[in-house]
Coordinates of C-alpha atoms and ligand atoms in Angstrom, one line a residue:
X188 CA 62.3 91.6 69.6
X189 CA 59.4 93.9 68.2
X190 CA 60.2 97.0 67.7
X191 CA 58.0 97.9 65.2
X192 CA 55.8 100.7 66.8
X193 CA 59.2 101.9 68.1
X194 CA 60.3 102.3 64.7
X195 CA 57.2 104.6 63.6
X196 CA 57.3 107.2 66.6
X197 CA 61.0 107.3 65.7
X198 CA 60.7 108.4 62.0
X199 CA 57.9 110.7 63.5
X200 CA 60.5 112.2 65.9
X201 CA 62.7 113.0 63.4
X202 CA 60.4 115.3 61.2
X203 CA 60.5 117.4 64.4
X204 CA 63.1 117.0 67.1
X205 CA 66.6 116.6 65.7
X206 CA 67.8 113.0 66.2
X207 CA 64.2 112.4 67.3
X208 CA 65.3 112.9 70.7
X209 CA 65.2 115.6 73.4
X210 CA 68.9 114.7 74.7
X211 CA 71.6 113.1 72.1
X212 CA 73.0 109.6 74.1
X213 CA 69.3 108.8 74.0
X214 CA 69.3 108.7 70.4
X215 CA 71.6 105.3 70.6
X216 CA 73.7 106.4 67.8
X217 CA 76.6 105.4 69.6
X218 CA 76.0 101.5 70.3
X219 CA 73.5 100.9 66.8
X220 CA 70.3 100.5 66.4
X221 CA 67.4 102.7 67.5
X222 CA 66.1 104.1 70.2
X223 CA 63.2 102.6 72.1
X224 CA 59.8 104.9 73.1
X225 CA 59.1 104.4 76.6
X226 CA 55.3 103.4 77.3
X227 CA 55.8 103.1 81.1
X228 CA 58.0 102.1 84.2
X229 CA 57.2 100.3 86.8
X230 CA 59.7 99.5 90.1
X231 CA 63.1 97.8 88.3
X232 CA 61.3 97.4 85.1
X233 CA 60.5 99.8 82.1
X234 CA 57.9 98.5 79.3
X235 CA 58.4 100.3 75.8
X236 CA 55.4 101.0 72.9
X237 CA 55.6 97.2 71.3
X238 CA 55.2 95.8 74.9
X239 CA 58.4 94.6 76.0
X240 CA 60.1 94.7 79.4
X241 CA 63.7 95.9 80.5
X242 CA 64.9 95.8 84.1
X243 CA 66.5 99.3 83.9
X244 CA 69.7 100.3 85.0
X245 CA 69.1 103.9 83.6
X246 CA 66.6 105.0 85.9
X247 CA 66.4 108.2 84.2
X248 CA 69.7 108.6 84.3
X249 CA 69.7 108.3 88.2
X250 CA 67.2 109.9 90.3
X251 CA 64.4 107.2 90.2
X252 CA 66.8 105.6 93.6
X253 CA 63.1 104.1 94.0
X254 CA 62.4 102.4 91.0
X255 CA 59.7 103.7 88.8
X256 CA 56.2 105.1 89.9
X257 CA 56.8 103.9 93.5
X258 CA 53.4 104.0 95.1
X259 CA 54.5 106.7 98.1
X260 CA 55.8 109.1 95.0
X261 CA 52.9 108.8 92.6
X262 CA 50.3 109.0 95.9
X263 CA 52.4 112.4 97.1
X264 CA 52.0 113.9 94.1
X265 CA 48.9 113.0 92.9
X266 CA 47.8 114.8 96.2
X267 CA 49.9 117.8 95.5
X268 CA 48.7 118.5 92.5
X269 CA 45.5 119.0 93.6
X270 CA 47.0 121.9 95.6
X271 CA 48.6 123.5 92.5
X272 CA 51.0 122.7 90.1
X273 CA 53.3 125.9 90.8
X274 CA 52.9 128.8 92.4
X275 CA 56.4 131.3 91.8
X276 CA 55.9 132.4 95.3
X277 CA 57.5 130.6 98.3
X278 CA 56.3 127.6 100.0
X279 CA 56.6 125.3 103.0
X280 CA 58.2 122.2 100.9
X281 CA 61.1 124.2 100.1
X282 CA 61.9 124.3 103.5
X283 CA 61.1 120.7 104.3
X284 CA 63.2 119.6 101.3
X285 CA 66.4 121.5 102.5
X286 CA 66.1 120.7 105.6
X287 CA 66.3 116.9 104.9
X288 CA 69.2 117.7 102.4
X289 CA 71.2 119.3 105.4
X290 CA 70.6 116.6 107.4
X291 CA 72.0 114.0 104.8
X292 CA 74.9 116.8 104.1
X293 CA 76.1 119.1 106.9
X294 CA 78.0 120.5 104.7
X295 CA 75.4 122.9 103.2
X296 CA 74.7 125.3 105.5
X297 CA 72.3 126.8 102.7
X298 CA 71.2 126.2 99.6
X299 CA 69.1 127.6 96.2
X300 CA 66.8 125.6 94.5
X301 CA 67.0 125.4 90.4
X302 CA 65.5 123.1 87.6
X303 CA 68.2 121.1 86.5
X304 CA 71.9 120.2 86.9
X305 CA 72.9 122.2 84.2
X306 CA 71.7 125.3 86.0
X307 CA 73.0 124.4 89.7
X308 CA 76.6 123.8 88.3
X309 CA 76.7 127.2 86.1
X310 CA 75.6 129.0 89.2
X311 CA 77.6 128.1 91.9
X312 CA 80.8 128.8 89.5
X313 CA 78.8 132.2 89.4
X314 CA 78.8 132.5 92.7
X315 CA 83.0 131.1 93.1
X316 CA 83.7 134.0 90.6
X317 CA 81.6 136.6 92.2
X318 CA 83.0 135.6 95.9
X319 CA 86.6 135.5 95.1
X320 CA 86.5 138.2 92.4
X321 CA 88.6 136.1 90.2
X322 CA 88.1 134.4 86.7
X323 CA 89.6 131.0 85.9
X324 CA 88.1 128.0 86.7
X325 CA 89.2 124.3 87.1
X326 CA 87.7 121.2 85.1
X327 CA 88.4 117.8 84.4
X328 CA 88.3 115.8 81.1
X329 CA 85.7 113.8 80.6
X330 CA 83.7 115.1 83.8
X331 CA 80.6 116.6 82.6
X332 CA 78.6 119.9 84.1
X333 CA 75.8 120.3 82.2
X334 CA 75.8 122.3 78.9
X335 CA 76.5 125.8 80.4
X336 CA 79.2 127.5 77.7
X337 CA 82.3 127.7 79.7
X338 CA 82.2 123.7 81.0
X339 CA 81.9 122.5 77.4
X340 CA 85.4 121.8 77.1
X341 CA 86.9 118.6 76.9
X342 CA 83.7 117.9 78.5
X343 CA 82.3 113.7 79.4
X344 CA 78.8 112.1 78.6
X345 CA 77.4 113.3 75.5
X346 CA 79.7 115.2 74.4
X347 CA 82.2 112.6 74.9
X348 CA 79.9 109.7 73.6
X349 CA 79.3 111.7 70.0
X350 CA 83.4 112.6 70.1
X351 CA 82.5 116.0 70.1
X352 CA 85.5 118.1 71.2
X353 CA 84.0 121.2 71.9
X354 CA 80.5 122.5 70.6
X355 CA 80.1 125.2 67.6
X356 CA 78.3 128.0 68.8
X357 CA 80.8 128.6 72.0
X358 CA 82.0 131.7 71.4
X359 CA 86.1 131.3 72.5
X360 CA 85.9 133.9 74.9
X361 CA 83.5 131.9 76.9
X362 CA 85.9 129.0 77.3
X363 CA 89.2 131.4 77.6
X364 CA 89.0 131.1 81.4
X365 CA 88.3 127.0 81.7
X366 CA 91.7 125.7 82.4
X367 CA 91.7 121.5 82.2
X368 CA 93.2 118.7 83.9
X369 CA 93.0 115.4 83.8
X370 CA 91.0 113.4 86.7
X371 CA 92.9 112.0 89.3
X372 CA 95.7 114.2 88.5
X373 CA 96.4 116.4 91.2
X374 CA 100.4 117.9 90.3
X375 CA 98.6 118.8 87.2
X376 CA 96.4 120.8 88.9
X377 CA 99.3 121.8 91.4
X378 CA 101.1 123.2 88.4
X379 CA 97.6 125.1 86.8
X380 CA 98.4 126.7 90.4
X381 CA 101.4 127.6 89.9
X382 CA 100.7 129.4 86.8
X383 CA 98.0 131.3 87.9
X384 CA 97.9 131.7 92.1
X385 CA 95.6 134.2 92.0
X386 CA 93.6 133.7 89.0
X387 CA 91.5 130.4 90.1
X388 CA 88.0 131.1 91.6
X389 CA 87.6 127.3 91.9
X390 CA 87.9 124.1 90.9
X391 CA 84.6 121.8 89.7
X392 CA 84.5 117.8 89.6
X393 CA 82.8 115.1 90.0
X394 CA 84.3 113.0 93.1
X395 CA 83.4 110.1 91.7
X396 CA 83.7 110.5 87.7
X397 CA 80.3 109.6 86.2
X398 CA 80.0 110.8 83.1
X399 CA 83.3 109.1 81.5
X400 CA 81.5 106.0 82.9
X401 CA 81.9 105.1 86.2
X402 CA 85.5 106.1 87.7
X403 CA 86.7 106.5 91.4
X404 CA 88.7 109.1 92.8
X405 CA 92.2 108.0 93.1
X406 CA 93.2 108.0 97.4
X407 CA 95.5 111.2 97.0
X408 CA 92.7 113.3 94.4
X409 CA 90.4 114.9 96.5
X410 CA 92.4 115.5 99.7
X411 CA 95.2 116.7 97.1
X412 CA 92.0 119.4 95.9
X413 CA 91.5 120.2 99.0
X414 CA 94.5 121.5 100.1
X415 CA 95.6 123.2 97.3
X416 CA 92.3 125.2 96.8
X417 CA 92.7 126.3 100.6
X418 CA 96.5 126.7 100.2
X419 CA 95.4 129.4 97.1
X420 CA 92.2 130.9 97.7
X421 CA 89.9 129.1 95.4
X422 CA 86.6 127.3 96.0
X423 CA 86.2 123.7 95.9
X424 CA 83.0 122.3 94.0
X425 CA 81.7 119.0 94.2
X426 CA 79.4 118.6 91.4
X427 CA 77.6 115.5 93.3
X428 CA 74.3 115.9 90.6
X429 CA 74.9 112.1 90.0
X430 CA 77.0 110.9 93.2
X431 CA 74.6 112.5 96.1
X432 CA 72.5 109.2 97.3
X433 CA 74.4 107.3 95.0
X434 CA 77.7 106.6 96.4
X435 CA 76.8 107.2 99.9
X436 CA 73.8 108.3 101.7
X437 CA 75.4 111.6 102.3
X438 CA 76.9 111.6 98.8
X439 CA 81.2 111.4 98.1
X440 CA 81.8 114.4 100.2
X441 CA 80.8 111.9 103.3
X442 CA 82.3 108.9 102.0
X443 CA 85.8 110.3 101.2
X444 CA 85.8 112.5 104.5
X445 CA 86.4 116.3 102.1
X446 CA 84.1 119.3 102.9
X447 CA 83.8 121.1 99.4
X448 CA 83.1 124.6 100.1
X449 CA 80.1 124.4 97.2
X450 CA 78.0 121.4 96.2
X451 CA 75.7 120.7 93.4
X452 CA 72.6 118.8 93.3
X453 CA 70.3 117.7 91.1
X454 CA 68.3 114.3 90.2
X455 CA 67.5 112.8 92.8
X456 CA 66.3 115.5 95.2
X457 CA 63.8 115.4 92.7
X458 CA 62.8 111.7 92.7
X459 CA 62.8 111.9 89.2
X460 CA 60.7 115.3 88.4
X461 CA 63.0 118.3 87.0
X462 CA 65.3 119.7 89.8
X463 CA 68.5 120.9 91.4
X464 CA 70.3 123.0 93.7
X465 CA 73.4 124.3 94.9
X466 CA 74.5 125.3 98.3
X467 CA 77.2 125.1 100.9
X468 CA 79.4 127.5 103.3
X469 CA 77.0 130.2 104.7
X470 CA 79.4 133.2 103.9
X471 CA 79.5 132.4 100.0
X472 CA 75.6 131.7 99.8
X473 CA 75.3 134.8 101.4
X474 CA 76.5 136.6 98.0
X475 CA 73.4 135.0 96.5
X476 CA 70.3 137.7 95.8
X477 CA 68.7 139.1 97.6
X478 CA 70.8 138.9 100.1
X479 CA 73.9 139.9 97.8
X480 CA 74.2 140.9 94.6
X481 CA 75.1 137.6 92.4
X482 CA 71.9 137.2 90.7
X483 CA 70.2 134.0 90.0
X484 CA 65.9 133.9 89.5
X485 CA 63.7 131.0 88.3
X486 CA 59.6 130.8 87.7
X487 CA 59.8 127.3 88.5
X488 CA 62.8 127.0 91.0
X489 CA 61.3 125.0 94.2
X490 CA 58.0 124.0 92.4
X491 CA 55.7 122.1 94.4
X492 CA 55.6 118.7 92.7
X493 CA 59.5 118.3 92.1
X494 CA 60.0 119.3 96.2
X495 CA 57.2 117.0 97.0
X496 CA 59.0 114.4 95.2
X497 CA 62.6 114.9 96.2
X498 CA 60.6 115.0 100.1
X499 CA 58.8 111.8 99.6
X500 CA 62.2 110.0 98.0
X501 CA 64.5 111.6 100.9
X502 CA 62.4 109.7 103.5
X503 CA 62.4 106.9 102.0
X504 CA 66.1 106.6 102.0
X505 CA 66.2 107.5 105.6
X506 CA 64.6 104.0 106.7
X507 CA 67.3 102.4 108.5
X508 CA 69.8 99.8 106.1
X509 CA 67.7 101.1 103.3
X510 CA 71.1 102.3 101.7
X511 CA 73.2 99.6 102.8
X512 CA 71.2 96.7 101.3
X513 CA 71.5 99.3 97.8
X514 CA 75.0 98.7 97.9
X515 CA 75.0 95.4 99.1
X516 CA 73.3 94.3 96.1
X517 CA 75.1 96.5 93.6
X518 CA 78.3 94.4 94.8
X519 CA 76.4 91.7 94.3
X520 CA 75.3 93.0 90.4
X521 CA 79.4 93.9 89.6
X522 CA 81.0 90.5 91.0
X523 CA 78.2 88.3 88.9
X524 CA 78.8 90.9 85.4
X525 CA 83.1 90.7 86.6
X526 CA 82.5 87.0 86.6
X527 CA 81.1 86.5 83.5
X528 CA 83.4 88.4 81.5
X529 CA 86.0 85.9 83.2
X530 CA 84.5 82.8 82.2
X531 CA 83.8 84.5 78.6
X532 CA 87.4 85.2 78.1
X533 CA 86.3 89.1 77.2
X534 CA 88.7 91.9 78.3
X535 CA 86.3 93.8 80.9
X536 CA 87.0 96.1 83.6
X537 CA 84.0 96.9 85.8
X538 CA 84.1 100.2 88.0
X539 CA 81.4 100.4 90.7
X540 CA 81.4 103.1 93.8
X541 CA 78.2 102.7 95.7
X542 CA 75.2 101.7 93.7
X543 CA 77.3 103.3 90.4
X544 CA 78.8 101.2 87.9
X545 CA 80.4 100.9 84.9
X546 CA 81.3 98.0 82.6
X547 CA 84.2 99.3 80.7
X548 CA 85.7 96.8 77.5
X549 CA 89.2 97.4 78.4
X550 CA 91.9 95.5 79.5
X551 CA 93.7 97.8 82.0
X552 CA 92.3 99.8 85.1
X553 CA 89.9 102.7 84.0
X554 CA 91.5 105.4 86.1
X555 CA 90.9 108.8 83.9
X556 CA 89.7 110.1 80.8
X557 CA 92.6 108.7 78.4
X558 CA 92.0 105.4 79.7
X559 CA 88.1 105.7 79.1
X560 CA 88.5 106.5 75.9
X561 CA 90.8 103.8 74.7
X562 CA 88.3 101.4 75.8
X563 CA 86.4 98.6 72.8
X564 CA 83.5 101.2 72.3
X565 CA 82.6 98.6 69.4
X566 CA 82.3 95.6 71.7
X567 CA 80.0 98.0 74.0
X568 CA 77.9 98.5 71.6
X569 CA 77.3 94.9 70.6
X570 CA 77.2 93.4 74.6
X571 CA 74.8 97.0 74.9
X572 CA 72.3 95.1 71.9
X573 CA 72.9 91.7 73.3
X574 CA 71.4 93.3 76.8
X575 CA 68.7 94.7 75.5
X576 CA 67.9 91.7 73.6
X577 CA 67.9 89.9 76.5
X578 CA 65.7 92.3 78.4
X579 CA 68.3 94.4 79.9
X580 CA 68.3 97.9 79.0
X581 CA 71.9 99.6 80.1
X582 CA 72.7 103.4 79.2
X583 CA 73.3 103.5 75.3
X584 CA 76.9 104.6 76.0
X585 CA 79.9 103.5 77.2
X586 CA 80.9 106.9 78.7
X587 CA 78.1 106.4 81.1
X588 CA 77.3 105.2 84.8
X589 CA 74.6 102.4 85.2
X590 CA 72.6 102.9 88.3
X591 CA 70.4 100.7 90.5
X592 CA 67.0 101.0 92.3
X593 CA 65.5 99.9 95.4
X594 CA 63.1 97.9 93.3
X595 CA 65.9 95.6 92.0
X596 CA 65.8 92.6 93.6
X597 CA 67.8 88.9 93.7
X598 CA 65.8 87.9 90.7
X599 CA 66.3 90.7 88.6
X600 CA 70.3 90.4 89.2
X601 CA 70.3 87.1 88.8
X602 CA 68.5 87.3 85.5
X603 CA 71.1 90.4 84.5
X604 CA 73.5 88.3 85.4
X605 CA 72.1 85.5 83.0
X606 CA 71.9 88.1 80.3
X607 CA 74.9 89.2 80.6
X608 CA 76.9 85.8 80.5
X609 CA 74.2 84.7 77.3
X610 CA 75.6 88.3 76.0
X611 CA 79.1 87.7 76.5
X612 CA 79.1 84.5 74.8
X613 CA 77.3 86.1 71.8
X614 CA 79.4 88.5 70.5
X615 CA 82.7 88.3 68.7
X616 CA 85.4 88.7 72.3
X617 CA 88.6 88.8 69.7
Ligands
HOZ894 N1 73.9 113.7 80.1 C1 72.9 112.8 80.7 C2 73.6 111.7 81.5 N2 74.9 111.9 81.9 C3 72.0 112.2 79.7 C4 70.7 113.0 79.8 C5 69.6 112.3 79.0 O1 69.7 111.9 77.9 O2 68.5 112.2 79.6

């Protein structure tokens, strides 16, 4: 594969943006090799600067549910911004776009628009803290929030991917009230309770694990949540940034039947421009300025392209058996890459919940953090430069979901499915 013209914008990229990348895991340092510059994307496939083609499973790390530059995207926006690019003042799309949230998720009876993940999670623990007038909060190793201070602890995705512990610059007091449990763990959390009944002001996670790669909630987890944050006071957040759309039209807190009294949002209610949100129970958003006093602003909070966007990509998904035929071919994806770690004689696990999956180099279930981490991140990294070899260009990571797009059809799974078993047989399986 030429990579040449890759090559050069890379050692360019390093005189000026450390690791020559804007966000680490895309730097590749984990699986070898270096990273690829992206010319363009087009439905399942992405094309990078020395003109070859990947069908993506990254899909910017989620929201493009569409594929890239889907023709009723790129036509909505190329119309919007004729209208302005931002205008820090209200608008009608706001409305439209929370309005089609709600109807996916009942749950939020109202919600804030913000730019990023990062920025919807910090806020709605914010909020917890400022509606229960208490201090700790509840994490989960190797379930990632975004970079906010207090939830890099113990923290997934990056973090996890570069073995970074914790991150200099956090200043201890920050962390002092993030208590940690491990996922799927629930009498550990029970016990965090017991210690401190009237300390927790809530407790964050990711229903579906995403960012220690790809790992479901075990049955008893997030009913077991549930009723001990009621049972004590606290707020329950669903941190659905990669799960909403993903797992289930109406996100994890539909498909597991659990109303979280916060959710978070990001990704995809952006169809792929920078956004997020959080929102929920009416009483807690009403603490939110100006209505309350917990205070939260952004220049760029609901801007006009990203809600036109996140509009345009709602609808789409709201076309009947849209969602199903999604999962139905994500199944379809995970049995063909289960089967050819079979008939390869490699030790593979691979998690999948909706159109989320993970292949995992391990030879026992992949049920929380410890077991995520014990996986063959060596043998990910070759079967990750076997893939892209072959054309197939999975998230440079093993603590990482891979994701799939409307555009992906039977002939791009069957040719990752090709890859994958050429893959397989091509790297050292001892
Ligand atoms: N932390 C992001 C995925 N879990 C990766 C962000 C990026 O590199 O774009």
């Amino acid at each position: 594969m030429k990579t040449t013209n890759s090559q050069q914008l890379f050692s360019r990229a390093q005189q000026l943006l450390p690791g020559g990348v804007d966000s680490p895991v895309r730097a590749f340092r984990a699986v070898g090799g270096q990273p690829l510059f992206i010319a363009r994307g087009a439905g399942a496939y992405l094309y990078d600067v020395d003109g070859n083609r990947f069908v993506d499973y990254v899909l910017s790390w989620g929201p493009l549910i569409l594929g890239h530059a889907h023709p009723r995207i790129v036509a909505a926006l190329a119309d919007a911004a004729t209208r302005g690019t931002s205008f820090g003042a209200p608008s009608p799309l706001e409305i439209e776009l929370a309005e089609l949230i709600q109807q996916f998720m009942p749950n939020i009876e109202m919600l804030r628009f913000v730019n990023s993940g990062t920025e919807a999670t910090m806020t709605a623990l914010r909020l917890a803290r400022a509606f229960t007038a208490r201090n700790k909060i509840v994490k989960f190793e190797g379930c990632y929030h975004g970079h906010a201070d207090m939830l890099l602890v113990q923290a997934g995705s990056g973090v996890a991917t570069l073995g970074l512990p914790n991150s200099p610059g956090v200043p201890p007091a920050t962390t002092a009230d993030t208590l940690v449990a491990p996922f799927n763990d629930v009498n550990a959390v029970a016990q965090l309770f017991d210690k401190y009944p009237r300390d927790i002001a809530a407790v964050i996670v990711e229903p579906v694990a995403g960012n220690m790669g790809v790992v479901p909630p075990a049955p008893e987890f997030l009913p077991g949540l549930r009723a001990l944050t009621q049972s004590y006071g606290a707020l329950l957040i669903f941190d659905e940034v990669m799960t909403g759309w993903r797992v289930h039209r109406g996100g994890a807190q539909t498909l597991y039947n659990i109303k979280p009294d916060l959710t978070t949002l990001g990704k995809v209610i952006g169809g792929g421009l920078p956004v997020g949100a959080y929102g929920g129970r009416r009483d807690i958003m009403q603490l939110v300025a100006p209505v309350g006093p917990m205070y939260q602003a952004g220049t760029l909070s609901g801007n006009p392209l990203a809600m036109t966007a996140g509009i345009e990509t709602l609808k789409e998904l709201q076309k009947s058996g849209m969602f199903e035929s999604l999962v139905t071919r994500a199944a379809k994806l995970v049995a063909g890459l289960s089967a050819a770690a079979e008939d390869a004689r490699v030790r593979a696990v691979v998690n999948r919940v909706g159109t989320m999956f993970t292949t995992f180099f391990a030879d026992r279930a992949v049920t929380n953090w410890a077991s995520a981490k014990s996986c063959d991140t060596k043998k990910f990294g070759a079967f990750f430069r076997a893939m892209l070899e072959r054309g197939v260009y999975l998230a440079p990571s093993q603590f990482e979901a891979g994701f799939l797009s409307t555009a992906h059809g039977d002939a791009e799974i069957d040719a990752t499915i090709e890859a994958a078993r050429r893959a397989l047989a091509s790297i050292d399986v001892s």
